[in-house]
PDB file of C-alpha atoms and ligand atoms in Angstrom:
ATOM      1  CA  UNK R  55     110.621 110.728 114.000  1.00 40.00           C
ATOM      2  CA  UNK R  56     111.914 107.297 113.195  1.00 42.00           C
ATOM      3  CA  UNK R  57     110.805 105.562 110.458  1.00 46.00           C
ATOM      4  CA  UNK R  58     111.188 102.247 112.968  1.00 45.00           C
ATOM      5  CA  UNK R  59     108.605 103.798 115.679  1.00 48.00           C
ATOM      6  CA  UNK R  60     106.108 103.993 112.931  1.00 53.00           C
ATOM      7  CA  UNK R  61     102.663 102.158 113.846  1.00 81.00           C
ATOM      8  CA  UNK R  62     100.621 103.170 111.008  1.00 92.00           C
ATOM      9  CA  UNK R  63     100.462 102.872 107.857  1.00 95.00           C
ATOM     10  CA  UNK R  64     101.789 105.443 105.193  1.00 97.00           C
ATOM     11  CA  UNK R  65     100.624 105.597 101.320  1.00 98.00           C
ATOM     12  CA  UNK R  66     101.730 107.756  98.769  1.00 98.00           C
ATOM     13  CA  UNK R  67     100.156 108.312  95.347  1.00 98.00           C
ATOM     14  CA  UNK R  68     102.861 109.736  92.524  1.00 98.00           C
ATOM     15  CA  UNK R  69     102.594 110.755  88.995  1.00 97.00           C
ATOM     16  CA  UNK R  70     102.405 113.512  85.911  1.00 94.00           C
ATOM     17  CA  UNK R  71     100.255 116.015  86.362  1.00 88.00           C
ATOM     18  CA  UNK R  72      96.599 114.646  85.447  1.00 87.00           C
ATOM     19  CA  UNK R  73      97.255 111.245  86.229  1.00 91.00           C
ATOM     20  CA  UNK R  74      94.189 110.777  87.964  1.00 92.00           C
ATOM     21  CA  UNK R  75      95.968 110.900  91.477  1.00 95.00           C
ATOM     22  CA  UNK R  76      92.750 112.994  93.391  1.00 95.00           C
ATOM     23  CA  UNK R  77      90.228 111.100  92.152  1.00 96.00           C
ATOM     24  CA  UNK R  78      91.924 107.660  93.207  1.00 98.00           C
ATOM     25  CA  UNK R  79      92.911 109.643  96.690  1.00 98.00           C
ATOM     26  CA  UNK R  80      89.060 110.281  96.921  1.00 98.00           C
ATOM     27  CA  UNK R  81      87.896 106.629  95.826  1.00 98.00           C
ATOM     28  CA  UNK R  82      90.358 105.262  98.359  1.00 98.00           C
ATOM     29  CA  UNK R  83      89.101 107.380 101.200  1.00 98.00           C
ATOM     30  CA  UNK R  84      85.967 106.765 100.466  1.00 98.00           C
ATOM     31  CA  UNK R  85      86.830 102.791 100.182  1.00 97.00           C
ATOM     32  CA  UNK R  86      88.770 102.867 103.778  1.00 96.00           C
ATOM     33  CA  UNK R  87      85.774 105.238 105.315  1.00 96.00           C
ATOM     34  CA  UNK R  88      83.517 102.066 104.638  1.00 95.00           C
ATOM     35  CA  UNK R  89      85.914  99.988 106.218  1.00 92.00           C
ATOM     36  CA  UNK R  90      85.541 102.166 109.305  1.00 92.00           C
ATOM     37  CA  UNK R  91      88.873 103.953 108.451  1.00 93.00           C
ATOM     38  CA  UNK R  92      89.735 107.791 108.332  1.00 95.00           C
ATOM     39  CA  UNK R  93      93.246 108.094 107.077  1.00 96.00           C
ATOM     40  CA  UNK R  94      94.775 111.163 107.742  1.00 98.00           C
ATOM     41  CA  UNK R  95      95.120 112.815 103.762  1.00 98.00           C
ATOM     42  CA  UNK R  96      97.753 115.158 102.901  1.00 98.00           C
ATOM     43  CA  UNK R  97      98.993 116.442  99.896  1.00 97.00           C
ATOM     44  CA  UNK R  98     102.481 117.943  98.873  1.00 98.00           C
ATOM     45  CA  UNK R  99     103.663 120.805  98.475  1.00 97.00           C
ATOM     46  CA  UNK R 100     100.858 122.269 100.611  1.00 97.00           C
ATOM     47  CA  UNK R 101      98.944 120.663 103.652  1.00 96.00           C
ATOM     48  CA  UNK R 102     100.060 122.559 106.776  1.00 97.00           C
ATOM     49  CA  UNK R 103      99.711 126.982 106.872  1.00 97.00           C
ATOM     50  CA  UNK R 104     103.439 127.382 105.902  1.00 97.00           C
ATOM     51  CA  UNK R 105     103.180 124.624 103.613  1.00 97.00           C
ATOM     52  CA  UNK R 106     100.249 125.736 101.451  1.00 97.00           C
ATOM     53  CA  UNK R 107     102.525 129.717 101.319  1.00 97.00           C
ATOM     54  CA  UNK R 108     105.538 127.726  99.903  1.00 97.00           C
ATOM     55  CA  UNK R 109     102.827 125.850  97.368  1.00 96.00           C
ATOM     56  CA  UNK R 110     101.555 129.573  96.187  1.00 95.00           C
ATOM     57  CA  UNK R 111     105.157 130.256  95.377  1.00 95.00           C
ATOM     58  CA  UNK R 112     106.451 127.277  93.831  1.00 95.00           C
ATOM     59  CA  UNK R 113     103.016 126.743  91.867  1.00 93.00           C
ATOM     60  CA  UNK R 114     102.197 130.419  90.598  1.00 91.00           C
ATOM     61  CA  UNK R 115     103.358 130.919  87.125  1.00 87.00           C
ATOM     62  CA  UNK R 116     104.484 134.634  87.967  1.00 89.00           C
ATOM     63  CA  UNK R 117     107.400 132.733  90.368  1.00 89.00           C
ATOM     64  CA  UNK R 118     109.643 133.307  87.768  1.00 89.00           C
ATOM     65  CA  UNK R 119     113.439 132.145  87.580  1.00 90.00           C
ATOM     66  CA  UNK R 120     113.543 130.311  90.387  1.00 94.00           C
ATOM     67  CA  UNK R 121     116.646 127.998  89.852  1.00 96.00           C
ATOM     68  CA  UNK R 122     116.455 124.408  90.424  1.00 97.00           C
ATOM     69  CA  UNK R 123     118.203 124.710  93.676  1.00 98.00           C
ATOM     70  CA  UNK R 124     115.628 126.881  94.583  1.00 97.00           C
ATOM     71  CA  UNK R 125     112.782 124.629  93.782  1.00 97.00           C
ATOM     72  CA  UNK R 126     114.346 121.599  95.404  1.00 98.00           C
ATOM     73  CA  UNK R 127     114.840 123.336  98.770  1.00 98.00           C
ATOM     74  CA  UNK R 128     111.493 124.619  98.421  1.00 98.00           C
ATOM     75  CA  UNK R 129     109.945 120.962  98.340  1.00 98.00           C
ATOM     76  CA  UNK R 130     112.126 119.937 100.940  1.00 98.00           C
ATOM     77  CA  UNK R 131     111.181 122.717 103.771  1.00 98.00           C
ATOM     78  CA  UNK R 132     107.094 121.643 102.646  1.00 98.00           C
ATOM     79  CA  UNK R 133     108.185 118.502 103.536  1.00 98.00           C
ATOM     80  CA  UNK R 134     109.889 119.138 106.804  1.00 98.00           C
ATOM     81  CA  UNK R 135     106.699 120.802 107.921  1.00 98.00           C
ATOM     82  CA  UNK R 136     104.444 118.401 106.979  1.00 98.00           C
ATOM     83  CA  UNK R 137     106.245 115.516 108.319  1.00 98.00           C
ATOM     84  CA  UNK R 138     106.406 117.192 111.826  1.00 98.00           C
ATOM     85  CA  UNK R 139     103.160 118.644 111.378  1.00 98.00           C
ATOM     86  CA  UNK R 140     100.999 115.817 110.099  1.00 98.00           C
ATOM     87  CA  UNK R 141     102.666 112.280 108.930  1.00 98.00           C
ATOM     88  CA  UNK R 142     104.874 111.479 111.851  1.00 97.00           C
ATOM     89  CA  UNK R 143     102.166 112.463 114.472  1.00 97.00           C
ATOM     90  CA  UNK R 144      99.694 110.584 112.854  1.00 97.00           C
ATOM     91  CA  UNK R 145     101.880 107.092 112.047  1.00 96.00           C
ATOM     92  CA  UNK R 146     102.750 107.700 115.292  1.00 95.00           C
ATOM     93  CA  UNK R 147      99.311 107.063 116.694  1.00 95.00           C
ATOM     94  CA  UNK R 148      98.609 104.298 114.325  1.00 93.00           C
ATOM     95  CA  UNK R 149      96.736 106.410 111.897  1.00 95.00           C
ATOM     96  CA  UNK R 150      96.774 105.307 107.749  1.00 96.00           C
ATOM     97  CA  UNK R 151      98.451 108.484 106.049  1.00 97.00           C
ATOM     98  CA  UNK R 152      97.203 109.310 102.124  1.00 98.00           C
ATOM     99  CA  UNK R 153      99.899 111.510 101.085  1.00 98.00           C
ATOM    100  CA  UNK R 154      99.300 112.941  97.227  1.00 98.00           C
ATOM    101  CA  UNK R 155     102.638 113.227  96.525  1.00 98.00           C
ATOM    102  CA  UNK R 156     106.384 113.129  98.500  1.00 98.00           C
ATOM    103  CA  UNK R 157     109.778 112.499  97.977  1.00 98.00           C
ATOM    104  CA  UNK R 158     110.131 110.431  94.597  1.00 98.00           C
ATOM    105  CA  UNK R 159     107.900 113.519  92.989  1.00 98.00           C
ATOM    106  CA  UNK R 160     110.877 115.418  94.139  1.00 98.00           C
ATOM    107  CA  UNK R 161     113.209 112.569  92.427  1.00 98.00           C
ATOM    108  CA  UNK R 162     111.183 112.634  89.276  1.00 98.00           C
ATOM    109  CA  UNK R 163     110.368 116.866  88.766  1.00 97.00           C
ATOM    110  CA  UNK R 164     113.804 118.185  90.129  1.00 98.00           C
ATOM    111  CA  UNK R 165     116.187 115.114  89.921  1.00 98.00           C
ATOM    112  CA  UNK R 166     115.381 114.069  86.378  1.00 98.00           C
ATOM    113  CA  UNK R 167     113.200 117.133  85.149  1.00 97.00           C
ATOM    114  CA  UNK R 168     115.262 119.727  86.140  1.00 97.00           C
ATOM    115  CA  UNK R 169     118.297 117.230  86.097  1.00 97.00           C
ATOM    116  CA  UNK R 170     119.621 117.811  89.259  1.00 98.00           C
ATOM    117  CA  UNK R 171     120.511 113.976  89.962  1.00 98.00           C
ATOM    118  CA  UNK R 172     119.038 111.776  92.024  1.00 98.00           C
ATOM    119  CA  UNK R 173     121.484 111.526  94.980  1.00 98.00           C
ATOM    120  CA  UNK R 174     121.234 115.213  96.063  1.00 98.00           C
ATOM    121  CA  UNK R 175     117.284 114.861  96.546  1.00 98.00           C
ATOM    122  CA  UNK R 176     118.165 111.206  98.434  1.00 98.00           C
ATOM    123  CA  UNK R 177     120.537 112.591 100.326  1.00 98.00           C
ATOM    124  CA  UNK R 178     118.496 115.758 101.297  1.00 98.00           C
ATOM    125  CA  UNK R 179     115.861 113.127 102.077  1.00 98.00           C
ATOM    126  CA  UNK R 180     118.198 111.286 104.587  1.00 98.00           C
ATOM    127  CA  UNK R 181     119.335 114.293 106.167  1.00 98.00           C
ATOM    128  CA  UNK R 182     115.429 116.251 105.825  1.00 98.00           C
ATOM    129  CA  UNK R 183     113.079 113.770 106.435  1.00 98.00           C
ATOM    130  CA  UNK R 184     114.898 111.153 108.395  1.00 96.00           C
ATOM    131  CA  UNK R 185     114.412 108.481 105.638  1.00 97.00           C
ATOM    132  CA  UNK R 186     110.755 108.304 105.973  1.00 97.00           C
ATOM    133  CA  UNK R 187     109.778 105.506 103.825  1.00 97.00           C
ATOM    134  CA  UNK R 188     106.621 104.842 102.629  1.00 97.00           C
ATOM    135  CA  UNK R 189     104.671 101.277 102.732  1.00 95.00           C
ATOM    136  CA  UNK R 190     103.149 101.925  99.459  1.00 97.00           C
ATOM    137  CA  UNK R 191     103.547 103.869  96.802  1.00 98.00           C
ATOM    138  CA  UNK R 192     100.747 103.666  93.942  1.00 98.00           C
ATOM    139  CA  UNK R 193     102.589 105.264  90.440  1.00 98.00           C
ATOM    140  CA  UNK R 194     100.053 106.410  88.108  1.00 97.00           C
ATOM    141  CA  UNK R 195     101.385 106.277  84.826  1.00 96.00           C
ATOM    142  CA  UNK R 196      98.877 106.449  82.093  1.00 91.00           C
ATOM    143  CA  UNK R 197      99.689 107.853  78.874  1.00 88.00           C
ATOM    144  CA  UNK R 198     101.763 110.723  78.723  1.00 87.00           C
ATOM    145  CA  UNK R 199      99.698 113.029  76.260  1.00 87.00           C
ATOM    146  CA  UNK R 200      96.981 112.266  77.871  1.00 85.00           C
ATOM    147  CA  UNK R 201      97.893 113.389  81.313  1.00 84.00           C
ATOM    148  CA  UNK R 202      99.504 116.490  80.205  1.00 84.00           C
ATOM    149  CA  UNK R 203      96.725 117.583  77.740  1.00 85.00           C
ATOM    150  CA  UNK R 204      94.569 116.953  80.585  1.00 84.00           C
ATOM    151  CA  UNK R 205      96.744 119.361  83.607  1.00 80.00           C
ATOM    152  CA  UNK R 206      96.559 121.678  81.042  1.00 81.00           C
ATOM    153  CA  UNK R 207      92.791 121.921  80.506  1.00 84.00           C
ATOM    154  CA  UNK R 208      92.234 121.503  83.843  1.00 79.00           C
ATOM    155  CA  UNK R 209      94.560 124.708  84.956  1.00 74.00           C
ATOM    156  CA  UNK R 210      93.308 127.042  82.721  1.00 75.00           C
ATOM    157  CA  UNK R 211      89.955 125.523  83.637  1.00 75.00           C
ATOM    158  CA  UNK R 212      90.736 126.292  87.769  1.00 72.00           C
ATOM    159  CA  UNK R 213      92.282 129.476  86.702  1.00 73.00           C
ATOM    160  CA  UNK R 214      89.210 130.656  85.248  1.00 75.00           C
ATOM    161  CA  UNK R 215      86.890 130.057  88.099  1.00 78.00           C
ATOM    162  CA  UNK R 216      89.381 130.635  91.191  1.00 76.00           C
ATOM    163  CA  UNK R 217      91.473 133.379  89.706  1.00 74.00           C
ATOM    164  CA  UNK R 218      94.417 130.895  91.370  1.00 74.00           C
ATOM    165  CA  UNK R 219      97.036 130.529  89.105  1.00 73.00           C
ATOM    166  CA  UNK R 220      98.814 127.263  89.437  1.00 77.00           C
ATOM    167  CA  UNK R 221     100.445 126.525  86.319  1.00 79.00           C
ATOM    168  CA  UNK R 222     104.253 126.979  86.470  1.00 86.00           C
ATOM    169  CA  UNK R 223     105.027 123.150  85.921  1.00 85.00           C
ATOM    170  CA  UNK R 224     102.226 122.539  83.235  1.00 80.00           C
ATOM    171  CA  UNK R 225     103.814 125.226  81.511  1.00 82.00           C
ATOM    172  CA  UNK R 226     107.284 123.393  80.683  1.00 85.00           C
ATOM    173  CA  UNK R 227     107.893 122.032  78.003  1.00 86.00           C
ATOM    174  CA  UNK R 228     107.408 117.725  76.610  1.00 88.00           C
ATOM    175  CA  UNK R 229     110.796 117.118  77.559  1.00 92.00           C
ATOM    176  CA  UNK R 230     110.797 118.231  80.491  1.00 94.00           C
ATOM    177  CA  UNK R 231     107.761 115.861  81.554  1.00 93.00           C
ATOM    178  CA  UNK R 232     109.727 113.033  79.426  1.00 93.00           C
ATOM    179  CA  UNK R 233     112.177 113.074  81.916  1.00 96.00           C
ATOM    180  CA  UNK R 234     110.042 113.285  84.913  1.00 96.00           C
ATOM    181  CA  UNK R 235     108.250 110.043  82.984  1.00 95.00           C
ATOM    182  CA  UNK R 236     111.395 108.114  82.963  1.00 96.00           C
ATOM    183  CA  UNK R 237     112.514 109.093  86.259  1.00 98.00           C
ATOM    184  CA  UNK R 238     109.536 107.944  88.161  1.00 98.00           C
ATOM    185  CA  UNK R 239     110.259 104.011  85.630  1.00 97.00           C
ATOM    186  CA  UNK R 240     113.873 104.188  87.216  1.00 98.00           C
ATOM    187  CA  UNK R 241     112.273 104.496  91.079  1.00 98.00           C
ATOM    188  CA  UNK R 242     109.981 102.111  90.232  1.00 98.00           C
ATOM    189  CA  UNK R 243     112.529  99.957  88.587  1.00 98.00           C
ATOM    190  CA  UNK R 244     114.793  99.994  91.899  1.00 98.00           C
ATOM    191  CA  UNK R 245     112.266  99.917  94.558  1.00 98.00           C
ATOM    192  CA  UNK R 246     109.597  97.605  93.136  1.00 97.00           C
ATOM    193  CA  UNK R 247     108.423  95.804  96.784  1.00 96.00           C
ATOM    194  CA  UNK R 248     107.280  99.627  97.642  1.00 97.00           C
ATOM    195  CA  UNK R 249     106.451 100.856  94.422  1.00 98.00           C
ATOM    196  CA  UNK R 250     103.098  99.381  92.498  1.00 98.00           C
ATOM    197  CA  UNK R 251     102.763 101.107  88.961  1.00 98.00           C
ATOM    198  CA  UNK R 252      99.687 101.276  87.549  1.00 98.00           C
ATOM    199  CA  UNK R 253     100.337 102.120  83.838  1.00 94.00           C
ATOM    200  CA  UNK R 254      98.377 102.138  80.379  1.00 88.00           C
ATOM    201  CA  UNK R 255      95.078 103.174  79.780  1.00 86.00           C
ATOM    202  CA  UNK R 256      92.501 102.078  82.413  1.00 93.00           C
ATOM    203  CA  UNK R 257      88.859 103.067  83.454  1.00 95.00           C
ATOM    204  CA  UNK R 258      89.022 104.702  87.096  1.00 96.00           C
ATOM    205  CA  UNK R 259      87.222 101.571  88.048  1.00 97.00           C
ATOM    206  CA  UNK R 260      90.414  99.582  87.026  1.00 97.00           C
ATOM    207  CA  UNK R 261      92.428 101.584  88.370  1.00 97.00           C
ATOM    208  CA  UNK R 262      90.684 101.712  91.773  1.00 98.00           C
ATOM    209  CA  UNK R 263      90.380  97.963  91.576  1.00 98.00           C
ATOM    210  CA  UNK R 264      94.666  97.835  91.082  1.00 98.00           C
ATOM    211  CA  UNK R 265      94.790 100.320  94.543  1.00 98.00           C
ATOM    212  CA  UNK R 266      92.033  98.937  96.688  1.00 97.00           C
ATOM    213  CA  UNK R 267      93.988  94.717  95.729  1.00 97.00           C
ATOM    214  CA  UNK R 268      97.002  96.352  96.596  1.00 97.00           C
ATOM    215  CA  UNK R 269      96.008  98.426  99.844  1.00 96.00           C
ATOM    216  CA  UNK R 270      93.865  95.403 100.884  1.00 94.00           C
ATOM    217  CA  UNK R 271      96.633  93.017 101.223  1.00 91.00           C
ATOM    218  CA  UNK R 272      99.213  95.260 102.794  1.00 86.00           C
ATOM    219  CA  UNK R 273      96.345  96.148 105.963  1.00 87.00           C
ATOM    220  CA  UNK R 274      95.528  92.187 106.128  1.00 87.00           C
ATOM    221  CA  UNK R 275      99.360  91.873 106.691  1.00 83.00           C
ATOM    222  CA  UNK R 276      99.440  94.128 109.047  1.00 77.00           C
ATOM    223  CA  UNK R 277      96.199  93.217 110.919  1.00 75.00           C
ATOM    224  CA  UNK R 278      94.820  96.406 110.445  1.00 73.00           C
ATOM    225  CA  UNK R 279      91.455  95.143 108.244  1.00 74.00           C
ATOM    226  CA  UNK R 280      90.571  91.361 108.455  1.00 73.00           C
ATOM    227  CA  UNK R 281      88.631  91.335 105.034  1.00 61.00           C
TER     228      UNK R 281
HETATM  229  P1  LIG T 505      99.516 120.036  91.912  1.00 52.33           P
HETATM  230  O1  LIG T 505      98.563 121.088  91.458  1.00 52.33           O
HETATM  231  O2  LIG T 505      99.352 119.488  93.288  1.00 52.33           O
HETATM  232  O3  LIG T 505      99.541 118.937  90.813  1.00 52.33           O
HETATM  233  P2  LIG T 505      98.996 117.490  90.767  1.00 52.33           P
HETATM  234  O4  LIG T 505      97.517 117.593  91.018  1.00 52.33           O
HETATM  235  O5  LIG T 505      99.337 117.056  89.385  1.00 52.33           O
HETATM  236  O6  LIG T 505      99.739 116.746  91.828  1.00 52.33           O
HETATM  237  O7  LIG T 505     100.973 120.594  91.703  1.00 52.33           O
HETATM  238  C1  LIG T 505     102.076 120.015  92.207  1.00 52.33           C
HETATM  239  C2  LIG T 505     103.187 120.299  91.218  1.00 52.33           C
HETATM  240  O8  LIG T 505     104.414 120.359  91.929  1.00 52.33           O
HETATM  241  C3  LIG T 505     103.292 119.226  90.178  1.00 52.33           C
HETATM  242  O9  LIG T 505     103.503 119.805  88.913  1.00 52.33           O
HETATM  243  C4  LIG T 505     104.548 118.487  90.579  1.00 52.33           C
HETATM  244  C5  LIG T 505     105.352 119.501  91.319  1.00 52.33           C
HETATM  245  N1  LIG T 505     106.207 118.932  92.376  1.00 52.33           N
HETATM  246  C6  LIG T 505     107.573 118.916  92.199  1.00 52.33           C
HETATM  247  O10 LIG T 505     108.074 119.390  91.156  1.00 52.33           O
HETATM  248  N2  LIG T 505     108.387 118.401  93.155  1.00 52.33           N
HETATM  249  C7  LIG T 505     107.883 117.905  94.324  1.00 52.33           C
HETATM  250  O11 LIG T 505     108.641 117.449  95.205  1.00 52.33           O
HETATM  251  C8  LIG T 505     106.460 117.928  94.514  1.00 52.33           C
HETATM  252  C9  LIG T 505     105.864 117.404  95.788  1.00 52.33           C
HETATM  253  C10 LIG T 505     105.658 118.453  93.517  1.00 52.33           C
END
């Protein structure tokens, strides 16, 4: 799995929790579907059998005192088994890949929210998941409050009707999300031809006009959609 032999196309959407990153996934999908594309969409942690067991763990609220270490190596073996399992196959065969989530989340949560530093989660990246690199990377960064207030309705909200409990990062504390806030700025900041931040507060429509301009010209340059 080299990034080089990719032949598709690979997205990622980042950002706090309640963000808006589903419904732009699902606006997008729906926007390539009447282009005549299915992307392949994946979300992390989560997307393959072993993948969506590690999710239940990291995610329930009961996981408690699981160091930081922990966590990190966590993300990293979802992402091993969704990059063999799903992304590389499908760039492989040309495919667009919609991936809610990957490795800067793992920058942002456990390299600046549980301060583990960046390089560890680069280097596990290098080592992990061969440098896979997305094309695009859509940052959704409305207001802070906002988001959170809105994770946290919607959690107890899912709670309530799935008996799923999935709350063990909307349950930490401002700061913690502060960080996470101005770690994804400081990716953004240093990789700005892959990164496209969409911040402030914007309709969906906006928003999905800001990812539809920006996935648009990125197919036309790769001949994958002539209009
Ligand atoms: P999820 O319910 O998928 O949240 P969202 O809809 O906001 O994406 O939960 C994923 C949680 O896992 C989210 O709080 C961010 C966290 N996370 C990390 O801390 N590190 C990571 O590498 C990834 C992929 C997610």
């Amino acid at each position: 799995m080299q990034p080089q032999s990719q032949r598709g196309f690979f997205i990622t959407f980042e950002g706090l929790d309640g963000s808006g990153k589903t419904t732009q996934i699902k606006r997008l999908t729906a926007w390539l579907a009447a282009r005549n594309i299915a992307p392949v969409v994946t979300r992390q942690p989560g997307g393959t059998e072993t993948g969506d067991r590690i999710r239940a763990l990291l995610l329930d609220s009961k996981s408690t005192g699981l160091s930081p270490k922990t966590e990190l190596a966590m993300m990293f073996a979802d992402r091993a088994q969704a990059i063999e399992e799903i992304i590389a196959p499908a760039l492989r065969t040309g495919k667009i890949v919609v991936c809610d989530r990957f490795t800067d989340s793992t920058e942002a949560y456990q390299g600046c929210g549980r301060e583990l530093g960046s390089q560890i989660v680069l280097e596990l990246h290098r080592l992990i998941c061969n440098d896979l690199r997305p094309d695009l990377t859509i940052l959704l960064l409305p207001d802070l409050a906002a988001s959170l207030a809105r994770a946290r309705r919607r959690n107890t909200h899912q709670t309530s009707v799935t008996g799923k409990d999935e709350s063990r990062f909307e349950q930490e504390q401002n700061s913690f999300f502060h960080r996470v806030y101005t770690g994804y700025k400081a990716i953004a900041a240093r990789e700005p031809d892959r990164v496209l931040v969409i911040e402030g507060d914007l309709t969906v429509e906006e928003v999905h006009a800001q990812v539809t301009r920006a996935v648009s010209s990125m197919l036309r340059q790769m001949n994958l959609i002539s209009s």
